[in-house]
mmCIF file of N, CA and C in Angstrom:
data_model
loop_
_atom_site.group_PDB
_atom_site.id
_atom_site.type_symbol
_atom_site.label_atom_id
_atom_site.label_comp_id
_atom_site.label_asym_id
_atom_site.label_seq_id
_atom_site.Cartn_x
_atom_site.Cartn_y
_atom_site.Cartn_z
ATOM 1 N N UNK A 1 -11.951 -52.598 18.215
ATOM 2 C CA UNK A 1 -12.444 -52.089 16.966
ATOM 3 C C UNK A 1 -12.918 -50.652 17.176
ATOM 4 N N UNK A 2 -12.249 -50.160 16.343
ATOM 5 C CA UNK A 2 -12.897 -48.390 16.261
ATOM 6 C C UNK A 2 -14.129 -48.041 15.258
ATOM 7 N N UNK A 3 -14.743 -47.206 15.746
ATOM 8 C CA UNK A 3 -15.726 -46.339 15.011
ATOM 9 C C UNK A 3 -15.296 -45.812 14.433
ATOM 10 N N UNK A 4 -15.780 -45.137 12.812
ATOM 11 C CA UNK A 4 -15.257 -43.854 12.191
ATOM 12 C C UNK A 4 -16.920 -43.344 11.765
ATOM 13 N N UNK A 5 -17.765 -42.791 12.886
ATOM 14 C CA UNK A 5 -18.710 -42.324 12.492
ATOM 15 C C UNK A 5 -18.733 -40.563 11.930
ATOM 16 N N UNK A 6 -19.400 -40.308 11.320
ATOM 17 C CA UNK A 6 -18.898 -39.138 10.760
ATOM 18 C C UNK A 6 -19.692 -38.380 11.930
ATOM 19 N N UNK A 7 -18.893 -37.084 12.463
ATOM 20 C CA UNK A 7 -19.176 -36.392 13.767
ATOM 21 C C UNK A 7 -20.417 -35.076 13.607
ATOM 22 N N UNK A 8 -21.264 -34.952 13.864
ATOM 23 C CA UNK A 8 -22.452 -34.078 13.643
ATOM 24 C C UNK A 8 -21.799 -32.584 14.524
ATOM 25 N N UNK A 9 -21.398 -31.275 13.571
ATOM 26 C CA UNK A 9 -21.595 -30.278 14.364
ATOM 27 C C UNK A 9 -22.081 -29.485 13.895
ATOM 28 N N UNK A 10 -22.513 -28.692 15.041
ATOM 29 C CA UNK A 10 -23.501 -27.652 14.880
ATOM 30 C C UNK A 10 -23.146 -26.340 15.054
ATOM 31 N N UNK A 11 -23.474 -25.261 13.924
ATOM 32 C CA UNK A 11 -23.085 -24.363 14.263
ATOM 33 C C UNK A 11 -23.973 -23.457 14.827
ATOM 34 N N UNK A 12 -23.184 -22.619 16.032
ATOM 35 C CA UNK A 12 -23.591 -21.820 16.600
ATOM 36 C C UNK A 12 -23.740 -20.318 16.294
ATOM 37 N N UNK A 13 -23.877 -19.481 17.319
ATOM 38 C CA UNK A 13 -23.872 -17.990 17.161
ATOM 39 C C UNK A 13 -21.913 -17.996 17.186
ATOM 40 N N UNK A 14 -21.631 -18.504 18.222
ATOM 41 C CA UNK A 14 -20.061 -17.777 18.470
ATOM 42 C C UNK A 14 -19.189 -18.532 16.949
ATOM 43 N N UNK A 15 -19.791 -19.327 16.761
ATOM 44 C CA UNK A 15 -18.988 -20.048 15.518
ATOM 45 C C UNK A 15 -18.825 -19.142 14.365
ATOM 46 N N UNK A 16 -20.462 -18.652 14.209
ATOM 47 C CA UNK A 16 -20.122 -17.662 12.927
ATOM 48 C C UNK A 16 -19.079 -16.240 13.702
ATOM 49 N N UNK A 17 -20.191 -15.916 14.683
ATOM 50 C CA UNK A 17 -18.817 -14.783 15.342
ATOM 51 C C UNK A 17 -17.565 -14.973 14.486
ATOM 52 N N UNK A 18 -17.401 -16.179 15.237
ATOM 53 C CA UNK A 18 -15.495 -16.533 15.245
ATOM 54 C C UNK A 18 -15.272 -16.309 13.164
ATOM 55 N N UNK A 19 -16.002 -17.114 12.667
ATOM 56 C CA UNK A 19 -15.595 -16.966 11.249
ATOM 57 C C UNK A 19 -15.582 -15.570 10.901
ATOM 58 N N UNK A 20 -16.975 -14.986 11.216
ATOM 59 C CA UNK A 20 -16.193 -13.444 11.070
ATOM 60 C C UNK A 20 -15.375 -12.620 11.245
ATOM 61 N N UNK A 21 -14.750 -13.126 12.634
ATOM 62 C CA UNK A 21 -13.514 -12.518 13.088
ATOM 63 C C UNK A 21 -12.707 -13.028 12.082
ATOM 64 N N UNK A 22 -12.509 -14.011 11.944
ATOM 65 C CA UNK A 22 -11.023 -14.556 11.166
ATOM 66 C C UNK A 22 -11.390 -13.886 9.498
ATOM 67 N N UNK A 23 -12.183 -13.933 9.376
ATOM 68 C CA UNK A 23 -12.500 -13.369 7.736
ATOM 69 C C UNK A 23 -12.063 -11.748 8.000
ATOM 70 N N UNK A 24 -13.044 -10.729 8.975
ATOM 71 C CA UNK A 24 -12.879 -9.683 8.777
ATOM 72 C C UNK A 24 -11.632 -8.678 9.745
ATOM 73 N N UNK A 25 -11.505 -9.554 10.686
ATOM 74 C CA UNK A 25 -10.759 -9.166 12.249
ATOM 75 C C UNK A 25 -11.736 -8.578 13.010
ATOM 76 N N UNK A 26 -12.846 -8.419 12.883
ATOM 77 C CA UNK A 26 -13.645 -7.784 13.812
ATOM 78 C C UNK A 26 -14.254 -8.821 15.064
ATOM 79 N N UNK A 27 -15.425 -8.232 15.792
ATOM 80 C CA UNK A 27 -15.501 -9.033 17.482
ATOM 81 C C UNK A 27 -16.666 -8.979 16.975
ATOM 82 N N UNK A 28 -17.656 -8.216 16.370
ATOM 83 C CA UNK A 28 -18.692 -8.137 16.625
ATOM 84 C C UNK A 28 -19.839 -8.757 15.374
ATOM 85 N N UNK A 29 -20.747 -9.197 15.019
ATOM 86 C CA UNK A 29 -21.392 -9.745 14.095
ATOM 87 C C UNK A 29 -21.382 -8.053 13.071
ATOM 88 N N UNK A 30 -21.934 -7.050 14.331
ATOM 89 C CA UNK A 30 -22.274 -5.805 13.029
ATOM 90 C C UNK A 30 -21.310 -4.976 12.703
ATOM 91 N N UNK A 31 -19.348 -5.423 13.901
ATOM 92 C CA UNK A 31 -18.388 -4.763 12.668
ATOM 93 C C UNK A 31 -18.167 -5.561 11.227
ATOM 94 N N UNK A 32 -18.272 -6.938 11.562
ATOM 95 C CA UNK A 32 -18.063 -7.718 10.605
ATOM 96 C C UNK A 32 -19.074 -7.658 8.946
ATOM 97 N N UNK A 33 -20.165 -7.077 9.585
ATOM 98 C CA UNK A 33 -21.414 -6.685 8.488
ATOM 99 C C UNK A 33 -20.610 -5.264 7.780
ATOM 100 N N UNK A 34 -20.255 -4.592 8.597
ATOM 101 C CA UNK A 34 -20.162 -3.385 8.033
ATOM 102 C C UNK A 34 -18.492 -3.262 7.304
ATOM 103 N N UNK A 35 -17.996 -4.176 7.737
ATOM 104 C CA UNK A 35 -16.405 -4.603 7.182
ATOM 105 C C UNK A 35 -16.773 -5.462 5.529
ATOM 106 N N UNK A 36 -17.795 -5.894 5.540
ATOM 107 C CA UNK A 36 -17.621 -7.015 4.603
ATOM 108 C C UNK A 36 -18.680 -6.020 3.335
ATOM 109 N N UNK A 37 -19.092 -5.335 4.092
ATOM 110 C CA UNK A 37 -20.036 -3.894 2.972
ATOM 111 C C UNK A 37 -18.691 -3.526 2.871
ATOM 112 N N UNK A 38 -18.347 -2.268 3.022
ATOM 113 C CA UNK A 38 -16.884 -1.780 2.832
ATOM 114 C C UNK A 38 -16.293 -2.294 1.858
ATOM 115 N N UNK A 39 -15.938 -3.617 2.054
ATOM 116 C CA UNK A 39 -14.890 -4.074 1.451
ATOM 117 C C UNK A 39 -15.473 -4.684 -0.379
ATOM 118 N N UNK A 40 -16.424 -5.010 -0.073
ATOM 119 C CA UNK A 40 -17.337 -5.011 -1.252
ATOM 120 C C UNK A 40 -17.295 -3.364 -2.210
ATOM 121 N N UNK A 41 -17.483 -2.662 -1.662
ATOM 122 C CA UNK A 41 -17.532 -1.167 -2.636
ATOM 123 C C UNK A 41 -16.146 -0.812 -2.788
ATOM 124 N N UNK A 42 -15.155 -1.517 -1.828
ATOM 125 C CA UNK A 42 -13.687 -1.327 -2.179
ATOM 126 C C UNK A 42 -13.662 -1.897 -3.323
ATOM 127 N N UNK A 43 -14.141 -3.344 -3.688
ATOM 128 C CA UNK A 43 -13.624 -4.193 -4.745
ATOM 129 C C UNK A 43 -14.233 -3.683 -6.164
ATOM 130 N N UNK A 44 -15.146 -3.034 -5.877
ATOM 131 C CA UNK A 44 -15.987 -2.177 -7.059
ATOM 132 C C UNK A 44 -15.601 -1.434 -7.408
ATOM 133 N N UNK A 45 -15.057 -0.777 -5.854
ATOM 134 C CA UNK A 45 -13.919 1.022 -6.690
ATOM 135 C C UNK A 45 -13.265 0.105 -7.543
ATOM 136 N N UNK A 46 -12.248 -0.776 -7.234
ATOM 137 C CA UNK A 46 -10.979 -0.937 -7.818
ATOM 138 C C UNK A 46 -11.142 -1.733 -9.020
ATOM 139 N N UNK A 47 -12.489 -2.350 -9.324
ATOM 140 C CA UNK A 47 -12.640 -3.202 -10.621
ATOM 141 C C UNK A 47 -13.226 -1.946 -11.470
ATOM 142 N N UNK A 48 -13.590 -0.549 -11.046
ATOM 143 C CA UNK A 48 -13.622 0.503 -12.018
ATOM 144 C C UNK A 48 -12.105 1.101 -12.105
ATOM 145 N N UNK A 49 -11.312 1.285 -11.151
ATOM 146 C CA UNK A 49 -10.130 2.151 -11.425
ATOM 147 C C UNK A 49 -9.291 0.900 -12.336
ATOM 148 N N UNK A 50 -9.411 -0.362 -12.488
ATOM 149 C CA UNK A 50 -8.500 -1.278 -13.614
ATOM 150 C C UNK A 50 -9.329 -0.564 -14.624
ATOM 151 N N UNK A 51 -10.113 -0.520 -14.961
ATOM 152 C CA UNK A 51 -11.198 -0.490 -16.330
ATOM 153 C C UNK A 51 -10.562 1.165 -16.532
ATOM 154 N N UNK A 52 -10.572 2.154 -15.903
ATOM 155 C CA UNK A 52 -9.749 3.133 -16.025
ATOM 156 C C UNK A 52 -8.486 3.478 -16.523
ATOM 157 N N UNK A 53 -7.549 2.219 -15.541
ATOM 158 C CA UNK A 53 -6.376 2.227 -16.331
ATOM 159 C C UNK A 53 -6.178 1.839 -17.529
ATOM 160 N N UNK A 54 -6.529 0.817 -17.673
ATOM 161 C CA UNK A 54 -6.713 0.104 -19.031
ATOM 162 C C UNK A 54 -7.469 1.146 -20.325
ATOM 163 N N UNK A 55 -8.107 2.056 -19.538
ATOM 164 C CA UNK A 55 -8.689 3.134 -20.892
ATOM 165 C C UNK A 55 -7.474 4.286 -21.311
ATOM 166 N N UNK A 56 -6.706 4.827 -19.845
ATOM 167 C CA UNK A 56 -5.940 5.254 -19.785
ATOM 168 C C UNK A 56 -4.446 4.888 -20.998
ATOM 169 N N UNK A 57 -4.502 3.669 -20.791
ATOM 170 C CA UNK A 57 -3.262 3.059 -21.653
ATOM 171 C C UNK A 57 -3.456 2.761 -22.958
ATOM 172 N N UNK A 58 -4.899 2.604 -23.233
ATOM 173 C CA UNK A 58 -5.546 2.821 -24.804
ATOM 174 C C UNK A 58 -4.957 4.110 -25.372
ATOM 175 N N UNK A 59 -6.260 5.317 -24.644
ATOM 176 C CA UNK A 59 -5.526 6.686 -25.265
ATOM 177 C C UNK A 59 -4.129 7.093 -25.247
ATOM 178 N N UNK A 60 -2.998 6.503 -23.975
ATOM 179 C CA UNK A 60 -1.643 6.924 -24.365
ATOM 180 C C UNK A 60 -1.407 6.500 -25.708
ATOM 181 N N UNK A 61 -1.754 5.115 -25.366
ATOM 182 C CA UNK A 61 -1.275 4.510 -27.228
ATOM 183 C C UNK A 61 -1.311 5.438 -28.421
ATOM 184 N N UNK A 62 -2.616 5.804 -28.353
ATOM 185 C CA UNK A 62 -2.894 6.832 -29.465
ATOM 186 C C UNK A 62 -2.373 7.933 -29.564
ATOM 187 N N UNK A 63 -1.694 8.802 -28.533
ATOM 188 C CA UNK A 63 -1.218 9.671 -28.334
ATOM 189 C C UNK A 63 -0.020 9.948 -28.640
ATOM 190 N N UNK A 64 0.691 8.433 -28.442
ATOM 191 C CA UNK A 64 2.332 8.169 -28.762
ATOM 192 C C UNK A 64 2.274 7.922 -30.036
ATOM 193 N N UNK A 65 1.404 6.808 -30.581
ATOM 194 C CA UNK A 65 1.101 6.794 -32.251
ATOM 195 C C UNK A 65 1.367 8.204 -32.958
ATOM 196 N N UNK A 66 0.577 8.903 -32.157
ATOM 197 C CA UNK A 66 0.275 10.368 -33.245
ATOM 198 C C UNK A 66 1.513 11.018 -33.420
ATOM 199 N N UNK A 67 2.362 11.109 -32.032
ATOM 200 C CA UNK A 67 3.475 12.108 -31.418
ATOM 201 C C UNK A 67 4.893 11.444 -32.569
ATOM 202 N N UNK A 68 4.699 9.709 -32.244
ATOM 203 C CA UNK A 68 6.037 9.188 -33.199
ATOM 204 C C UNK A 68 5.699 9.314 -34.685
ATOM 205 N N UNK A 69 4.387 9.116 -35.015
ATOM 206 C CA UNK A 69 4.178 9.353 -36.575
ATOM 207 C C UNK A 69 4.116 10.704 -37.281
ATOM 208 N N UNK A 70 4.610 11.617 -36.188
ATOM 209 C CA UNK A 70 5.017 13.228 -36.412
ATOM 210 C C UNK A 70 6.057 13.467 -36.636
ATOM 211 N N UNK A 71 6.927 12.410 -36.097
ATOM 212 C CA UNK A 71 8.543 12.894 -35.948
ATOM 213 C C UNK A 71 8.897 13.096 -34.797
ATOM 214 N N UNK A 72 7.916 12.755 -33.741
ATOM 215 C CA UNK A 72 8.430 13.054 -32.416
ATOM 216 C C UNK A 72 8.935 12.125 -31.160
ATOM 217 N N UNK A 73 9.099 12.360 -30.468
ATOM 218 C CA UNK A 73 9.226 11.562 -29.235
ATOM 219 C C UNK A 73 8.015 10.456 -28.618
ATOM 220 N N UNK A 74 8.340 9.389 -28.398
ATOM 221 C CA UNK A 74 7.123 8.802 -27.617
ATOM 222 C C UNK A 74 6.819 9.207 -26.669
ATOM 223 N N UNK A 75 7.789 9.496 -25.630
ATOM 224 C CA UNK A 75 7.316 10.256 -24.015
ATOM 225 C C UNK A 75 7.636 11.583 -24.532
ATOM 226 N N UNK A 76 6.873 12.429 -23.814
ATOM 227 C CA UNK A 76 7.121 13.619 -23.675
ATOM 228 C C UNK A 76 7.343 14.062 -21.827
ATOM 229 N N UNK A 77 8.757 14.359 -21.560
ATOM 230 C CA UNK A 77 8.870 14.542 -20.377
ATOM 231 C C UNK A 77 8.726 15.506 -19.346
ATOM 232 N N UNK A 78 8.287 16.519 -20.331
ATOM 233 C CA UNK A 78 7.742 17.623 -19.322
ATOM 234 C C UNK A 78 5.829 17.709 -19.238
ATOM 235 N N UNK A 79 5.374 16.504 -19.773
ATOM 236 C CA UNK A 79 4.264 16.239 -19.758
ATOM 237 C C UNK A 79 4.254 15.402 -18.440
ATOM 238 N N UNK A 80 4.426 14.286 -18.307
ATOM 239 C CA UNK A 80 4.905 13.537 -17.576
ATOM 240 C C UNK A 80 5.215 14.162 -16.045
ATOM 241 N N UNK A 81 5.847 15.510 -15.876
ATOM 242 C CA UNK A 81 6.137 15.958 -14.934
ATOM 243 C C UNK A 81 5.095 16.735 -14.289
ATOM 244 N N UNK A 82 4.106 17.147 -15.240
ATOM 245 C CA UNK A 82 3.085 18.112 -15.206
ATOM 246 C C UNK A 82 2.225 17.073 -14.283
ATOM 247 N N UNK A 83 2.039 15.754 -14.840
ATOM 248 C CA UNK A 83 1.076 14.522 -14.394
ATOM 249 C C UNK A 83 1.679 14.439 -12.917
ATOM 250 N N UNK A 84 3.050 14.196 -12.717
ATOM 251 C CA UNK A 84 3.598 13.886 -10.939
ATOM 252 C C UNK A 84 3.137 14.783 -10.291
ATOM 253 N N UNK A 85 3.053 16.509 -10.945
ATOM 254 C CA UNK A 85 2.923 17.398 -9.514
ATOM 255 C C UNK A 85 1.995 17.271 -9.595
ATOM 256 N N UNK A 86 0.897 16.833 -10.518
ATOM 257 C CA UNK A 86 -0.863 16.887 -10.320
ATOM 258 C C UNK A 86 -0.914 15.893 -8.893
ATOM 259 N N UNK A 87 -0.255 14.760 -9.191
ATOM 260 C CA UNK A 87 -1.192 13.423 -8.143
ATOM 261 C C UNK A 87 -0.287 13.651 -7.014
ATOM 262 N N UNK A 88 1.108 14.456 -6.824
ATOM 263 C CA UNK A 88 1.830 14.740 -5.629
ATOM 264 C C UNK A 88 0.853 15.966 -4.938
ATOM 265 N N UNK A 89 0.253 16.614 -5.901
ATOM 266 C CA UNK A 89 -0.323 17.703 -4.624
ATOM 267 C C UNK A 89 -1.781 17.328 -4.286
ATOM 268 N N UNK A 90 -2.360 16.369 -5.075
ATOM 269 C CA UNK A 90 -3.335 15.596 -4.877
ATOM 270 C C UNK A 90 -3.046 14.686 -3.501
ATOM 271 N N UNK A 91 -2.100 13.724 -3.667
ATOM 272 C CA UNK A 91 -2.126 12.936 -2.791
ATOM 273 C C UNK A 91 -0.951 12.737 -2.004
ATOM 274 N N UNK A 92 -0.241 13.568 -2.189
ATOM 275 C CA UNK A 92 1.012 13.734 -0.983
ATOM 276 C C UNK A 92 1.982 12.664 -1.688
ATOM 277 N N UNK A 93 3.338 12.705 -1.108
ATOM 278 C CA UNK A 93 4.149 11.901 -1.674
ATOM 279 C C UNK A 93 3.717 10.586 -2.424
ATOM 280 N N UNK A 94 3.142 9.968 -1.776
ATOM 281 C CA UNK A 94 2.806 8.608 -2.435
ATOM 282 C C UNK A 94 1.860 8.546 -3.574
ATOM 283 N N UNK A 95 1.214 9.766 -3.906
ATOM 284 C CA UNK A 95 0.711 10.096 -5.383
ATOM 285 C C UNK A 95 1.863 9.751 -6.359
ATOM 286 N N UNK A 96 2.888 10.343 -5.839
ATOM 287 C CA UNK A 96 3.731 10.612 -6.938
ATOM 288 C C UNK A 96 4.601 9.352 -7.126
ATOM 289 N N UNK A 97 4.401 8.118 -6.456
ATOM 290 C CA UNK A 97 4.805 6.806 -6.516
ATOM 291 C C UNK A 97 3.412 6.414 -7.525
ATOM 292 N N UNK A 98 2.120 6.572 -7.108
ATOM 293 C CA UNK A 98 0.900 5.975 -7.741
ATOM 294 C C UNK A 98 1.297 6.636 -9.733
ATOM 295 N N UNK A 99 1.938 8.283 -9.454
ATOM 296 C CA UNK A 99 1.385 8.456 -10.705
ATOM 297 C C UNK A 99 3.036 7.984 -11.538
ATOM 298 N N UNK A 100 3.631 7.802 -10.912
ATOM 299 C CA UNK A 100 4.471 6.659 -11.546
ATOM 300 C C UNK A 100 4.581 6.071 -12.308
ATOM 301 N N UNK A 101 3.736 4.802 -11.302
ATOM 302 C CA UNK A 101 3.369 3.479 -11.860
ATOM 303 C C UNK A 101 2.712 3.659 -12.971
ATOM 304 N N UNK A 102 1.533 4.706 -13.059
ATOM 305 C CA UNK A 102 0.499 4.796 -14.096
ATOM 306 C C UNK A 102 1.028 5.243 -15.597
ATOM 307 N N UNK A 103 2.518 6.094 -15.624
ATOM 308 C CA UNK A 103 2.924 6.532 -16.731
ATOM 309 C C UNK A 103 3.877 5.470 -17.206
ATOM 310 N N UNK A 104 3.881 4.709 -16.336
ATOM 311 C CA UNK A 104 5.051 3.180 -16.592
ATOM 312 C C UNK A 104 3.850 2.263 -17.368
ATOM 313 N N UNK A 105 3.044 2.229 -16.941
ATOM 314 C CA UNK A 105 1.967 1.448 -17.373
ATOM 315 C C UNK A 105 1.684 1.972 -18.575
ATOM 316 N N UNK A 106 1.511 3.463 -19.122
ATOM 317 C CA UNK A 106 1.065 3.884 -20.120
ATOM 318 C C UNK A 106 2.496 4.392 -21.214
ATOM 319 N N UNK A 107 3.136 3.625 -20.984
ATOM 320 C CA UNK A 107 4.129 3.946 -21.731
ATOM 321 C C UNK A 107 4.272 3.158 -22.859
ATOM 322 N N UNK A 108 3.876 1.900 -22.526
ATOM 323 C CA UNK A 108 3.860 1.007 -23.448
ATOM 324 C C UNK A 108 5.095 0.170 -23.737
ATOM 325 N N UNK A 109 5.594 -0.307 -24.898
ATOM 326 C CA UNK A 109 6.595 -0.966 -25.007
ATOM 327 C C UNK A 109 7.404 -0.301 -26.197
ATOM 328 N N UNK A 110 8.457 -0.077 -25.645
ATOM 329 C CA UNK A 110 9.612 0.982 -26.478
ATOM 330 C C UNK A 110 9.755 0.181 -27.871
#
């Protein structure tokens, strides 16, 4: 006849260590402190830069509203180009992938 007693463990110092490692990749309790700060004000930048975009794609709206209820074009493409060399000399090639995405996003639906 077997036991199925439920097994008592205890956690230690190296246990949390170890969870921190696997959570943050770090060795140490205070890279792991300072990884898990970090990454916290990362998630803050980026829950302000959505709230950004999303304001961003409001005012295009309005902008394209105004431009098509003129008689005009929805995109304007030398606007558009003005925006790539801004975030390409801002941020080096891969701006100009970021500011992309952002005029794809603010384009709306044709």
């Amino acid at each position: 006849m077997t036991s199925t007693s439920p097994v008592k463990s205890s956690t230690t110092k190296s246990d949390t260590a170890k969870s921190a490692a696997e959570k943050t990749g770090a060795h140490t309790d205070e890279a792991a402190a300072l990884i898990d700060n970090a990454r916290s004000r990362i998630d803050a930048l980026d829950d302000r830069i959505i709230g950004l975009v999303q304001e961003r794609m409001a005012i295009s709206a309005v902008i394209q509203e105004a431009r098509i209820t003129s008689g005009g074009r929805r995109i304007n493409l030398s606007r558009e180009m003005e925006i790539l060399g801004q975030y390409r000399d801002a941020l080096g090639k891969p701006g100009t992938s970021l500011a992309m995405t952002l005029l794809e996003l603010c384009r709306g639906r044709a």
